[in-house]
Amino acid sequence: MSPFPSDLIPNILCRLPVKTLLRFKCVAKPWGSVIDEPHFAKLHLDHSLKTRTNVKLFLDNCLELDDKAYAVDFDSLHNLVHFPRPFMAETTKYRSRIIGSCNGLLAVYHREAGIALWNPSTRQCRYLPPLDDDIVSDHDTLPGYHYDKNTVLGFGYDETSNDYKVVKMQRSKSQNCYKVLLYSLKANSWKRIGDCPYDFPTNYNDGAYINNSLHWVGDEIGEFRGGKVIFALDLATEKYYEVPEGDRSFKMKKCGGDCPYFGYMNAGVLGGCLCVSRDYSTCPVEDHINVWVMKEYGVKESWTELFYLSRDEWLTNIFHTRAVGYSKNGDKVLLDDGGGRQPAWFHLENETGETLSIAGAPKLVSTRIYVESLVSV
């Protein structure tokens, strides 16, 4: 007989890390049955998100030939672990990259092999079915081993249907638009949804998931303006909508120059808030970007300028840079540029930089925050 009341066992177990829970499954069958229940996976995830525990920093080796992936505890940057990647690396071939993180699942994209949903904590992996031939043949692909501007991706969780979804947008050869495919984990299938009503001047980052929607920056079709619109795709309604932007005339004049024109480089999520980078590459004083956060989703007046990065002074390529996350005490922001240079911390108070270096891990990595979970694929 268990020394604990049966209704208390899940509340005790949900406080433990995934690795410990997987061991318990092997040594205690009654506890194993509890851990295998979908309700417990949600209980464990909710506890981790509420208490900010079991948070990991994924280190994606982008440049070297490496079949391993790496992760550390985000708060301490210690306890380095490595595990096999869903797609093998091959010399002179495309390398896989992470296109999104949600509730412990990572979406992994390989330009030739496809897409996989992967839980690195449990090692579960599901390879998504291929697209129909007619969709593939109409894809206007671009050559190269890195980002393809004609392929736009995103991954998120639809709270309405309790379903994980992948979005793949492909520029059409036959029409002036991006055709959009939506994958449902529940159905394990793709379907075509409405074409994207926007174009993408750049594609340095994938869809940013917040408020049940994926977010990108772009322009109206036929109007190449360097990224003037912040827009989103609601995963429940499958409808597109524009996000109100902040005051375009306001800017902290740190550069000292008159630079009223800018485009949005990317959208991201920082501290649970939507964030964007404003590109001031036409500034007469110095090339720079400003990172803004929307402190209350959907409220135009809540946009706040967070910090300024100069091309000449900052440690990463600022025009590929995205915000990864705040440090534990909130005084620093981790930034990376997709693996071209080492990620770096930006100190908010004194506005200085500090290169991220983790013993035993590759130097040039793209980083993602994820929470360990038992969510199944």
PDB file of C-alpha atoms in Angstrom, residues 58 98 147 204-206 266-269 275 277 289 291 307 309 316-325 333-338 344 365-369:
ATOM      1  CA  PHE A  58      18.405  24.261 -26.529  1.00  0.00           C
ATOM      2  CA  ILE A  98      14.432  24.370 -35.026  1.00  0.00           C
ATOM      3  CA  TYR A 147      17.023  30.218 -45.102  1.00  0.00           C
ATOM      4  CA  TYR A 204      15.389  35.395 -41.004  1.00  0.00           C
ATOM      5  CA  ASN A 205      12.966  34.113 -38.393  1.00  0.00           C
ATOM      6  CA  ASP A 206      10.046  31.743 -38.191  1.00  0.00           C
ATOM      7  CA  ASN A 266      11.352  39.942 -37.375  1.00  0.00           C
ATOM      8  CA  ALA A 267       8.760  39.081 -34.762  1.00  0.00           C
ATOM      9  CA  GLY A 268       9.477  37.156 -31.582  1.00  0.00           C
ATOM     10  CA  VAL A 269       8.305  36.504 -28.044  1.00  0.00           C
ATOM     11  CA  CYS A 275       8.428  41.750 -29.673  1.00  0.00           C
ATOM     12  CA  SER A 277      12.966  44.624 -34.292  1.00  0.00           C
ATOM     13  CA  ILE A 289      17.995  48.316 -34.716  1.00  0.00           C
ATOM     14  CA  VAL A 291      13.782  46.163 -30.110  1.00  0.00           C
ATOM     15  CA  PHE A 307      16.916  48.567 -26.250  1.00  0.00           C
ATOM     16  CA  LEU A 309      21.852  47.788 -30.949  1.00  0.00           C
ATOM     17  CA  THR A 316      26.005  39.455 -33.218  1.00  0.00           C
ATOM     18  CA  ASN A 317      24.733  40.320 -36.700  1.00  0.00           C
ATOM     19  CA  ILE A 318      22.045  42.787 -35.640  1.00  0.00           C
ATOM     20  CA  PHE A 319      19.874  42.368 -38.737  1.00  0.00           C
ATOM     21  CA  HIS A 320      19.509  38.629 -38.071  1.00  0.00           C
ATOM     22  CA  THR A 321      19.362  39.039 -34.289  1.00  0.00           C
ATOM     23  CA  ARG A 322      16.323  37.866 -32.343  1.00  0.00           C
ATOM     24  CA  ALA A 323      15.527  38.026 -28.632  1.00  0.00           C
ATOM     25  CA  VAL A 324      15.564  34.576 -26.995  1.00  0.00           C
ATOM     26  CA  GLY A 325      14.653  35.318 -23.378  1.00  0.00           C
ATOM     27  CA  VAL A 333      18.288  39.511 -22.545  1.00  0.00           C
ATOM     28  CA  LEU A 334      19.812  36.629 -24.502  1.00  0.00           C
ATOM     29  CA  LEU A 335      20.193  37.400 -28.213  1.00  0.00           C
ATOM     30  CA  ASP A 336      21.366  35.321 -31.136  1.00  0.00           C
ATOM     31  CA  ASP A 337      21.566  35.664 -34.914  1.00  0.00           C
ATOM     32  CA  GLY A 338      20.821  32.093 -35.963  1.00  0.00           C
ATOM     33  CA  ALA A 344      25.305  37.105 -26.361  1.00  0.00           C
ATOM     34  CA  VAL A 365      24.616  27.881 -32.137  1.00  0.00           C
ATOM     35  CA  SER A 366      21.049  28.990 -32.563  1.00  0.00           C
ATOM     36  CA  THR A 367      19.231  28.895 -29.237  1.00  0.00           C
ATOM     37  CA  ARG A 368      15.668  28.137 -28.166  1.00  0.00           C
ATOM     38  CA  ILE A 369      14.059  28.042 -24.745  1.00  0.00           C
TER      39      ILE A 369
END
